[in-house]
PDB file of C-alpha atoms in Angstrom:
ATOM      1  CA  UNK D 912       0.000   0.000   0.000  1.00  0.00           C
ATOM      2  CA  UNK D 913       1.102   3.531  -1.247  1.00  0.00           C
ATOM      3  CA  UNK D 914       1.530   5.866   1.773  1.00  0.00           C
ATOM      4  CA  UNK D 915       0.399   9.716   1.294  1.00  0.00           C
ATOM      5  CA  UNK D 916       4.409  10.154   1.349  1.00  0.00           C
ATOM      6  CA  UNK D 917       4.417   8.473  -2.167  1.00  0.00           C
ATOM      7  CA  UNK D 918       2.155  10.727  -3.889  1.00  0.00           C
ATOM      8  CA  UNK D 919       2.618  12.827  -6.969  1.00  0.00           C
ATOM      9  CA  UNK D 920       1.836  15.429  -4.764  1.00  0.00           C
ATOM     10  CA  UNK D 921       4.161  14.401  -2.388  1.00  0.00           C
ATOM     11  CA  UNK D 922       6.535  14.090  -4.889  1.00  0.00           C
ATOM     12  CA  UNK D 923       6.348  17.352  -6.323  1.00  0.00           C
ATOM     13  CA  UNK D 924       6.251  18.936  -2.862  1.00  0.00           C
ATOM     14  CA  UNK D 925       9.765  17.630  -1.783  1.00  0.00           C
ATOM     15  CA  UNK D 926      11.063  18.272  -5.152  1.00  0.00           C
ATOM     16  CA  UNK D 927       9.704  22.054  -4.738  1.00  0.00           C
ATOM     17  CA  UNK D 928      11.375  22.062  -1.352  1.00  0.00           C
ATOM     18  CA  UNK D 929      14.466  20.481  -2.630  1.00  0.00           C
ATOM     19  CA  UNK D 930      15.074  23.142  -5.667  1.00  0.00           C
ATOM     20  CA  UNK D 931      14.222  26.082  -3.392  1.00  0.00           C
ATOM     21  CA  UNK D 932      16.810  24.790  -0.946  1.00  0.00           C
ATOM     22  CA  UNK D 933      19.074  24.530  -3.738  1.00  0.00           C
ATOM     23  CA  UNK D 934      18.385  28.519  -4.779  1.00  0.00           C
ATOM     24  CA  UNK D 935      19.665  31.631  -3.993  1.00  0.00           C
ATOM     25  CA  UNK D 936      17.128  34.074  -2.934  1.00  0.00           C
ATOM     26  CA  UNK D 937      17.417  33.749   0.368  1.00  0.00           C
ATOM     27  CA  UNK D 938      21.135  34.164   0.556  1.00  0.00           C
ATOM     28  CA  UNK D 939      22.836  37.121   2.664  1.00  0.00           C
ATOM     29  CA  UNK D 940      26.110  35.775   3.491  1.00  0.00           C
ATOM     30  CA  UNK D 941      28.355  35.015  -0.140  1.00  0.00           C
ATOM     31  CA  UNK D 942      31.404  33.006   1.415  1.00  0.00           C
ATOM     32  CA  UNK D 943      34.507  31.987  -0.826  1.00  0.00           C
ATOM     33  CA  UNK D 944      37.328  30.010  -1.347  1.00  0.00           C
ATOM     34  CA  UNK D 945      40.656  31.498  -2.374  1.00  0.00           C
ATOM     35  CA  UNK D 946      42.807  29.072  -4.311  1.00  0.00           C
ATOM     36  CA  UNK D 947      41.325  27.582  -7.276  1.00  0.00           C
ATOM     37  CA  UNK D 948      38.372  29.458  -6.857  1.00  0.00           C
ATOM     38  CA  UNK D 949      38.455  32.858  -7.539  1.00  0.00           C
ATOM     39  CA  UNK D 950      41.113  32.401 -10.124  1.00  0.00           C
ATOM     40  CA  UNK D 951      41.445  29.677 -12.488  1.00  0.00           C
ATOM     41  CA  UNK D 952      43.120  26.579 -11.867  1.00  0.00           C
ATOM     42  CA  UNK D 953      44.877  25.920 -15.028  1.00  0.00           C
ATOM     43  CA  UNK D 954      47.698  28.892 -13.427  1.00  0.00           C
ATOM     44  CA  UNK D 955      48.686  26.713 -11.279  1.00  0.00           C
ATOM     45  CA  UNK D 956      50.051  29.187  -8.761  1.00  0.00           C
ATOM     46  CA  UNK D 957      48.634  26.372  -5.884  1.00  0.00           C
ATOM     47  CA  UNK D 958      51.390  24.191  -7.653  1.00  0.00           C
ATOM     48  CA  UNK D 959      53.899  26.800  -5.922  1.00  0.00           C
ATOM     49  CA  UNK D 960      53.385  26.326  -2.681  1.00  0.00           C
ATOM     50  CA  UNK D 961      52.659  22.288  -3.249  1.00  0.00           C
ATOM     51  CA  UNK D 962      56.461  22.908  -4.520  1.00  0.00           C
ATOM     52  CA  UNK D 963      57.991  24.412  -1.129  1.00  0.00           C
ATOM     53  CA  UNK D 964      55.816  22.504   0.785  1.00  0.00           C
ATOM     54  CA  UNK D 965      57.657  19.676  -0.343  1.00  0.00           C
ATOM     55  CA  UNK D 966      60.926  21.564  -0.383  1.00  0.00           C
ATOM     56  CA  UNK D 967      60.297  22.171   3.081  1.00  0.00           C
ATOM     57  CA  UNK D 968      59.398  18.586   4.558  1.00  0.00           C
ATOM     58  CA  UNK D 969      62.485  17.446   2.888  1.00  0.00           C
ATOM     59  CA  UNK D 970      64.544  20.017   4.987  1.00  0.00           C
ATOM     60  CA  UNK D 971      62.774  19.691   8.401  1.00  0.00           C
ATOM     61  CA  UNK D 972      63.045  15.607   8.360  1.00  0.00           C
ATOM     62  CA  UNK D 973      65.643  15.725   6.285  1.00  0.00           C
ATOM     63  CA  UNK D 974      64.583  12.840   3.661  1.00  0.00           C
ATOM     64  CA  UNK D 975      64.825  12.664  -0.153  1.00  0.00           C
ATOM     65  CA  UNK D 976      62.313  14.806  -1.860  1.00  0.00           C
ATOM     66  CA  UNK D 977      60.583  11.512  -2.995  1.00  0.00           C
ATOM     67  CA  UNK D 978      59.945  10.543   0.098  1.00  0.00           C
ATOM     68  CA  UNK D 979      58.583  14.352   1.297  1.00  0.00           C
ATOM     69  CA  UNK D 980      56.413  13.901  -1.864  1.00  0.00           C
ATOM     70  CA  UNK D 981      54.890  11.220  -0.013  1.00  0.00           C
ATOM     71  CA  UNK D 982      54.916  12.288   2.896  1.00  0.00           C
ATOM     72  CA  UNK D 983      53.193  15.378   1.811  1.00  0.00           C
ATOM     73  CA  UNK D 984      50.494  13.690  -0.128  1.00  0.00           C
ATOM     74  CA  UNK D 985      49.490  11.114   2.674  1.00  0.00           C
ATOM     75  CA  UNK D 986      49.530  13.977   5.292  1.00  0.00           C
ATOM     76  CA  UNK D 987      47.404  16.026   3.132  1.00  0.00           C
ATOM     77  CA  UNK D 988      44.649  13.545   2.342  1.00  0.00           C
ATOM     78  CA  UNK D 989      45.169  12.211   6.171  1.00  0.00           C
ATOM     79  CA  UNK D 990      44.802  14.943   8.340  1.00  0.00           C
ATOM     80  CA  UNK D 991      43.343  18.643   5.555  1.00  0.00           C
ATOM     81  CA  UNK D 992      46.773  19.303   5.104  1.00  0.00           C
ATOM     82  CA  UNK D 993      50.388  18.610   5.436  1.00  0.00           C
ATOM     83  CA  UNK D 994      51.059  21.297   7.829  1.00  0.00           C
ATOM     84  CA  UNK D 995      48.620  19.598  10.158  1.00  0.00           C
ATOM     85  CA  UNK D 996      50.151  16.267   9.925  1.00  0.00           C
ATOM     86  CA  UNK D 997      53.900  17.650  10.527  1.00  0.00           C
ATOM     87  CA  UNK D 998      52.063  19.310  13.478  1.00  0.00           C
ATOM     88  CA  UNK D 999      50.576  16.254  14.584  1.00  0.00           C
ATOM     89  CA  UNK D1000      53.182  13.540  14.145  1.00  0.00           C
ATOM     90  CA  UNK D1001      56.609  15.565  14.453  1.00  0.00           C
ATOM     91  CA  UNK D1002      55.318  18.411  16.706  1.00  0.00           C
ATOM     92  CA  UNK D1003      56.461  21.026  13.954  1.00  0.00           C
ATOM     93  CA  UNK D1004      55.325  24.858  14.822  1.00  0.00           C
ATOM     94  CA  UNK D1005      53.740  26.698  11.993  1.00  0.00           C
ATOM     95  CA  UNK D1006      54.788  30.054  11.804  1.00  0.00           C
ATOM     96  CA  UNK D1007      57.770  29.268   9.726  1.00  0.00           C
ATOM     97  CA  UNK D1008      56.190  26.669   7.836  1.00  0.00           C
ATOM     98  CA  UNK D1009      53.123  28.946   6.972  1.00  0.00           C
ATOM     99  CA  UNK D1010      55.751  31.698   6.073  1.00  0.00           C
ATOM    100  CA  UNK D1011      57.925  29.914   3.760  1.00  0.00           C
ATOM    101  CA  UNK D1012      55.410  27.954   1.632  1.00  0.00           C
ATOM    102  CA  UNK D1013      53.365  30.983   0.686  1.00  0.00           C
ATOM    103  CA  UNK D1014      56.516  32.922  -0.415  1.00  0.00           C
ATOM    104  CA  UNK D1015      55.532  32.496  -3.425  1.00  0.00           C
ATOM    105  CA  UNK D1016      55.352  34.745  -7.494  1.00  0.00           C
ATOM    106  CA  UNK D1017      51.796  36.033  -8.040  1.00  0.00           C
ATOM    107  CA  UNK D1018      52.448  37.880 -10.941  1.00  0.00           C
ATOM    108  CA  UNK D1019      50.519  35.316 -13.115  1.00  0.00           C
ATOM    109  CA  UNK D1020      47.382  36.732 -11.429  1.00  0.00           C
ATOM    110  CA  UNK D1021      45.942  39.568 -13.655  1.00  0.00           C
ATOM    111  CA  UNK D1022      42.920  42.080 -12.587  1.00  0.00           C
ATOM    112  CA  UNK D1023      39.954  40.410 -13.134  1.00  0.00           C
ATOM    113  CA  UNK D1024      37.289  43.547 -13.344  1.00  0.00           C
ATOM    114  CA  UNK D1025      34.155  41.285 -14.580  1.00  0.00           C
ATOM    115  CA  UNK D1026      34.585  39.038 -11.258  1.00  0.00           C
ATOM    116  CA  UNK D1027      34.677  41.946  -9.707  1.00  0.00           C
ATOM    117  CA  UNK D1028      31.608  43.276 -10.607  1.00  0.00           C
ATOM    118  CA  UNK D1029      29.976  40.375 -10.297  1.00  0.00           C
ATOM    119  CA  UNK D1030      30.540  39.824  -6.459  1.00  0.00           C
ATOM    120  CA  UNK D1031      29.955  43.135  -5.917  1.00  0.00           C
ATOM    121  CA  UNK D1032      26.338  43.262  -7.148  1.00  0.00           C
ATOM    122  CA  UNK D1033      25.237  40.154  -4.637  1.00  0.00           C
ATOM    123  CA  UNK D1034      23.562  40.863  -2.183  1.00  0.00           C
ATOM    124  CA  UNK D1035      24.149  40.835   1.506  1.00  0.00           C
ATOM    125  CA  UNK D1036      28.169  40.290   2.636  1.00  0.00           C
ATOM    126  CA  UNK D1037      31.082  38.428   1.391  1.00  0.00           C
ATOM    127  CA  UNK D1038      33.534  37.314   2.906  1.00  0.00           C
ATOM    128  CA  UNK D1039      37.215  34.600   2.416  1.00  0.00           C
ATOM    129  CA  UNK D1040      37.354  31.335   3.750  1.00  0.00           C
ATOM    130  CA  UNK D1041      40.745  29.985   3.166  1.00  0.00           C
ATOM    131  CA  UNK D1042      43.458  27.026   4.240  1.00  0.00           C
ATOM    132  CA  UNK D1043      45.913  29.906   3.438  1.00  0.00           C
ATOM    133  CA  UNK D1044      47.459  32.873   5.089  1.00  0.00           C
ATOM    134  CA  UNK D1045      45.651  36.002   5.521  1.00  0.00           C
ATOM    135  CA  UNK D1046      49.198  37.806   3.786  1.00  0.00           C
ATOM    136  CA  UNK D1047      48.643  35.182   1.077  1.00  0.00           C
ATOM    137  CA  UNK D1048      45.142  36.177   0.333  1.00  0.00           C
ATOM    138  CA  UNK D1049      45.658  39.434   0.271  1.00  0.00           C
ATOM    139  CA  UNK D1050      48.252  39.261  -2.391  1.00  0.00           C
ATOM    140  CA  UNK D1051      45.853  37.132  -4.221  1.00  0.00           C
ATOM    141  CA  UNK D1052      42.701  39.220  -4.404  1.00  0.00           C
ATOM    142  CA  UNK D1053      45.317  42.515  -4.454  1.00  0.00           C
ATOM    143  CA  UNK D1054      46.356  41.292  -7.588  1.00  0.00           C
ATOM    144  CA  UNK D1055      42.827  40.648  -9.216  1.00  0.00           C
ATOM    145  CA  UNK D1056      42.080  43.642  -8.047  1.00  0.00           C
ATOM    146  CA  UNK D1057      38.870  42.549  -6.130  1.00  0.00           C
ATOM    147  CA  UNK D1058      40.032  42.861  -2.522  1.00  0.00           C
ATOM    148  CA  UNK D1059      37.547  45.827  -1.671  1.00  0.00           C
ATOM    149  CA  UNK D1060      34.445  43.243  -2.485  1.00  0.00           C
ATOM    150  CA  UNK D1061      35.546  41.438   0.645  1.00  0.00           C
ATOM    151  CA  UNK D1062      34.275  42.288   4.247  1.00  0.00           C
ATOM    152  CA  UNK D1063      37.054  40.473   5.707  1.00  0.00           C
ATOM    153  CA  UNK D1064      39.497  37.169   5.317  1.00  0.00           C
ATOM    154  CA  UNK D1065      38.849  33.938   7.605  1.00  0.00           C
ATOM    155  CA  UNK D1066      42.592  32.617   7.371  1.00  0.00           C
ATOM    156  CA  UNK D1067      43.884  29.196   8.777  1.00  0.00           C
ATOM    157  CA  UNK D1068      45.728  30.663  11.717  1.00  0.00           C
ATOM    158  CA  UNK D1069      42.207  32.142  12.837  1.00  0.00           C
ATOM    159  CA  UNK D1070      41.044  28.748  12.601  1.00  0.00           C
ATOM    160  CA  UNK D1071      43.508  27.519  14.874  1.00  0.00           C
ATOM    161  CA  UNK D1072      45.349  26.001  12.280  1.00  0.00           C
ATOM    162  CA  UNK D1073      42.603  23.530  11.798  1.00  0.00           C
ATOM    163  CA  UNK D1074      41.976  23.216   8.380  1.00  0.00           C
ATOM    164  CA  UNK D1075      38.841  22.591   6.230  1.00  0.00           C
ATOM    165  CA  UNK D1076      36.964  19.851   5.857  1.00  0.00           C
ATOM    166  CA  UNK D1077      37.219  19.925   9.700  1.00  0.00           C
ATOM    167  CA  UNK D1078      33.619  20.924  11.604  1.00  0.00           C
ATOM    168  CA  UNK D1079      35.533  22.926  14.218  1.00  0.00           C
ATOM    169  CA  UNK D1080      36.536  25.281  11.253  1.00  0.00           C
ATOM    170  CA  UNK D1081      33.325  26.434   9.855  1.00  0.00           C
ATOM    171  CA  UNK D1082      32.088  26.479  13.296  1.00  0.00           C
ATOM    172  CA  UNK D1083      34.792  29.559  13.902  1.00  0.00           C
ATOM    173  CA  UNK D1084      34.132  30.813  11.076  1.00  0.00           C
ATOM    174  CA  UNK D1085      30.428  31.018  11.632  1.00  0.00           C
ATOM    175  CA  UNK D1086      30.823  31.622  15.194  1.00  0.00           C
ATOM    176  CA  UNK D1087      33.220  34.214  14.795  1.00  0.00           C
ATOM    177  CA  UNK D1088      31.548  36.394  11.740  1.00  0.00           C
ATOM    178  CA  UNK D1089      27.736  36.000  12.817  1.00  0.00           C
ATOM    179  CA  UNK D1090      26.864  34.132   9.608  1.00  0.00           C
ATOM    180  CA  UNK D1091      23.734  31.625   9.555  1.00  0.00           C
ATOM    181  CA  UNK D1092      24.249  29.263   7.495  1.00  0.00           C
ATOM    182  CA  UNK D1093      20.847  28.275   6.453  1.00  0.00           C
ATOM    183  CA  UNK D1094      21.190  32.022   4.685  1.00  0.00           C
ATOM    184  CA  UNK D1095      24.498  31.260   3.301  1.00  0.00           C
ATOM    185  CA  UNK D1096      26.868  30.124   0.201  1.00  0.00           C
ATOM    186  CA  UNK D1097      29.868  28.418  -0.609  1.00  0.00           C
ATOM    187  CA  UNK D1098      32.157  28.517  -3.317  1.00  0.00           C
ATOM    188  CA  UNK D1099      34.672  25.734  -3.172  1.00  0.00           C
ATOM    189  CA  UNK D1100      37.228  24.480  -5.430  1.00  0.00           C
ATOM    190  CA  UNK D1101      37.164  20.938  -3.342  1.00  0.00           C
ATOM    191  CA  UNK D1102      34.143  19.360  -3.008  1.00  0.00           C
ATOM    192  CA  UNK D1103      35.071  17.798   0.633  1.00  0.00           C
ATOM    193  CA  UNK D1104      35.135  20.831   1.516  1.00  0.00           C
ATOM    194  CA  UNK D1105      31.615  21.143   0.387  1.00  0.00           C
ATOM    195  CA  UNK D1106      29.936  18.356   3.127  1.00  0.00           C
ATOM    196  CA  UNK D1107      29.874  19.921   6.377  1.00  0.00           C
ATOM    197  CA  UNK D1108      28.551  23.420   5.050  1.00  0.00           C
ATOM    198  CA  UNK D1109      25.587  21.439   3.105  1.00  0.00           C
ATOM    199  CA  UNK D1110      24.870  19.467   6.151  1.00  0.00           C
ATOM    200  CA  UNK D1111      24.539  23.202   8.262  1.00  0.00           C
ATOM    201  CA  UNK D1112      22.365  24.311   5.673  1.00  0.00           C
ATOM    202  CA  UNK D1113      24.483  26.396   3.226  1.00  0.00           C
ATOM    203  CA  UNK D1114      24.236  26.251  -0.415  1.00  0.00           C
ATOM    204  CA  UNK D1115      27.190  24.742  -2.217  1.00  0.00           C
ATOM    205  CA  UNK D1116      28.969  25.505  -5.682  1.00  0.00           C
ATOM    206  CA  UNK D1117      32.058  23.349  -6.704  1.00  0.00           C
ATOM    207  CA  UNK D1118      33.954  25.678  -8.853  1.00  0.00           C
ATOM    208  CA  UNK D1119      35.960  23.359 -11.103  1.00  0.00           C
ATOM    209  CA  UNK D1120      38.850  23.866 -13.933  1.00  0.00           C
ATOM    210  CA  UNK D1121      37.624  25.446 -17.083  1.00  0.00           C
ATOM    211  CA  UNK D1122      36.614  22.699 -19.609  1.00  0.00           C
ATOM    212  CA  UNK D1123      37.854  20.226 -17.278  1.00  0.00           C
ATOM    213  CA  UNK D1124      41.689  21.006 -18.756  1.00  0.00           C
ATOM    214  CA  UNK D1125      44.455  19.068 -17.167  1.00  0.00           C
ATOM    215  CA  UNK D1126      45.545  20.633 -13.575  1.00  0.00           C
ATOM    216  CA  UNK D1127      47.949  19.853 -11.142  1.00  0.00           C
ATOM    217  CA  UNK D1128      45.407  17.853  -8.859  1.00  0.00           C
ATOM    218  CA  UNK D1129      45.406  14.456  -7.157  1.00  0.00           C
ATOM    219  CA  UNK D1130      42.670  12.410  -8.469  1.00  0.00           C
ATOM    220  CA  UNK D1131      40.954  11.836  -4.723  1.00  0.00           C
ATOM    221  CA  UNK D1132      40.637  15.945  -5.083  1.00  0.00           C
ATOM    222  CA  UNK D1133      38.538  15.560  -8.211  1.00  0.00           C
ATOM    223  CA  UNK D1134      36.276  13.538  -6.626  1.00  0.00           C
ATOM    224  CA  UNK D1135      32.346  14.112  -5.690  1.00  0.00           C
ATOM    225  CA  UNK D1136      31.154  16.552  -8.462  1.00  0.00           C
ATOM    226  CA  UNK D1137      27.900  14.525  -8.560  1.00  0.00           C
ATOM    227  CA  UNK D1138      28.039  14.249  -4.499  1.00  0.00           C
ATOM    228  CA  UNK D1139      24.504  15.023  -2.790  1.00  0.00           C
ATOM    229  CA  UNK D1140      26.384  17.551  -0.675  1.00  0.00           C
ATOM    230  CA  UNK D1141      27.540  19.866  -4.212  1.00  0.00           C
ATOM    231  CA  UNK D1142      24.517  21.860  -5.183  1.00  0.00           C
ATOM    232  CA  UNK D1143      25.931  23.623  -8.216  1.00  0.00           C
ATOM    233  CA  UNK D1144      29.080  23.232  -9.942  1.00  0.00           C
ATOM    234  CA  UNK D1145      30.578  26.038 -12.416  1.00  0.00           C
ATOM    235  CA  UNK D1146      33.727  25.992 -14.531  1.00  0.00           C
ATOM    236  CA  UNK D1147      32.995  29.667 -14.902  1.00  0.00           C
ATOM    237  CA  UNK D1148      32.630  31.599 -11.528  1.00  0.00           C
ATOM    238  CA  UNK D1149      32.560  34.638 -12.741  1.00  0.00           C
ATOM    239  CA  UNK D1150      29.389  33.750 -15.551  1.00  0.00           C
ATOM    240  CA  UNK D1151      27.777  32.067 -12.719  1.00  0.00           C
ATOM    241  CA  UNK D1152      27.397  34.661 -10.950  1.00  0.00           C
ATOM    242  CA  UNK D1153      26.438  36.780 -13.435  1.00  0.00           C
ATOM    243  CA  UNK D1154      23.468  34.485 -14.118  1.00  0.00           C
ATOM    244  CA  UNK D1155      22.112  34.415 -10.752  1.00  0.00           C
ATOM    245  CA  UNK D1156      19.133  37.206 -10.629  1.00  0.00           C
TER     246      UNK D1156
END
């Protein structure tokens, strides 16, 4: 026997409820990602700092830079990132680390003035969530020329140099900037990153690489673009959010 759950009315109620969840008209909180996300991954400035952070794991255990490759990669997918697993299972301090892996050339960043626009007509606030430095970011959105769209910059040292996907981090983050997340989006480049926002009720775009062109990714980063927890996914942020009305 068919329960009233099963329908067409039903049906079309939850799927009315589901689309409106996945919409944007009740957003007042725009929150983004900086790497990979608000410029495109096929510059591969991330691949600079994956560089030194390997540079530097060979120095500070003093191994091969095969094995720091390693090292990094199982750290990273292990515990967010490699700084965290130095941290945890060598008792490394981060202010050096943080310093020297983010030394790195933006100059392959050019003003993007469309993007800019773009954020700038949402409305409600905006605001940086990153795994990165504050310095870093603001060299970063300096360079595209978009840094005055930005209320502020939610850094991994304010996070307690807990990174995302962790809860505790967008807890901070939430905590600490008065968003509510049921009025919120995300703009991610990782779609792990993606999970514990959709669970707390934001709405979730996974920004990837423009017509999916080779990048210097590990294929476990690539994964969940058709994840229940990914709402939207763009390979053109700045079109996107031209589109929305």
């Amino acid at each position: 026997m068919s329960s009233a759950s099963d329908s067409p009315a039903a049906a079309a109620s939850a799927a009315e409820t589901a689309a409106a969840t996945r919409s944007f008209d009740h957003v007042e909180t725009w929150v983004f990602d900086l790497d990979n996300t608000l410029y495109p991954h096929h510059l591969n400035l991330w691949q600079q700092v994956d560089v030194r952070i390997r540079d530097y794991i060979a120095r500070f255990l003093a191994v091969t830079h095969d094995e720091a490759f390693r090292v990094q990669k199982d750290y990273y997918k292990r515990f967010g990132t490699s700084m965290r697993g130095l941290m945890i299972e060598h008792g490394m301090k981060a202010d050096d680390f943080l310093a020297y892996v983010h030394e790195i050339d933006h100059s392959p960043l050019e003003p993007n003035p469309a993007l800019g626009a773009a954020i700038e007509r949402l409305p409600g606030r905006k605001l940086i969530l990153t795994n990165g430095t504050r310095s870093h970011a603001a060299a970063v959105l300096a360079k595209l020329e978009i840094d005055h769209c930005f209320e502020d910059v939610f850094d991994i040292v304010a996070g307690e140099l807990s990174p995302k996907p962790f809860p505790e981090v967008y807890d901070k983050f939430l905590s600490r900037h008065g968003v509510d997340p049921t009025k919120a989006a995300l703009f991610e480049d990782l779609a792990r990153n993606l999970a514990v926002p959709h669970t707390l009720g934001m709405v979730t775009v996974l920004v990837v690489p423009e017509k999916t062109r080779e990048v210097f990714r590990e294929y476990w980063e690539l994964e969940g673009h058709d994840a229940d927890h990914v709402d939207h996914v763009t390979d053109d942020l700045t079109g996107f959010l031209q589109r929305l009305p």
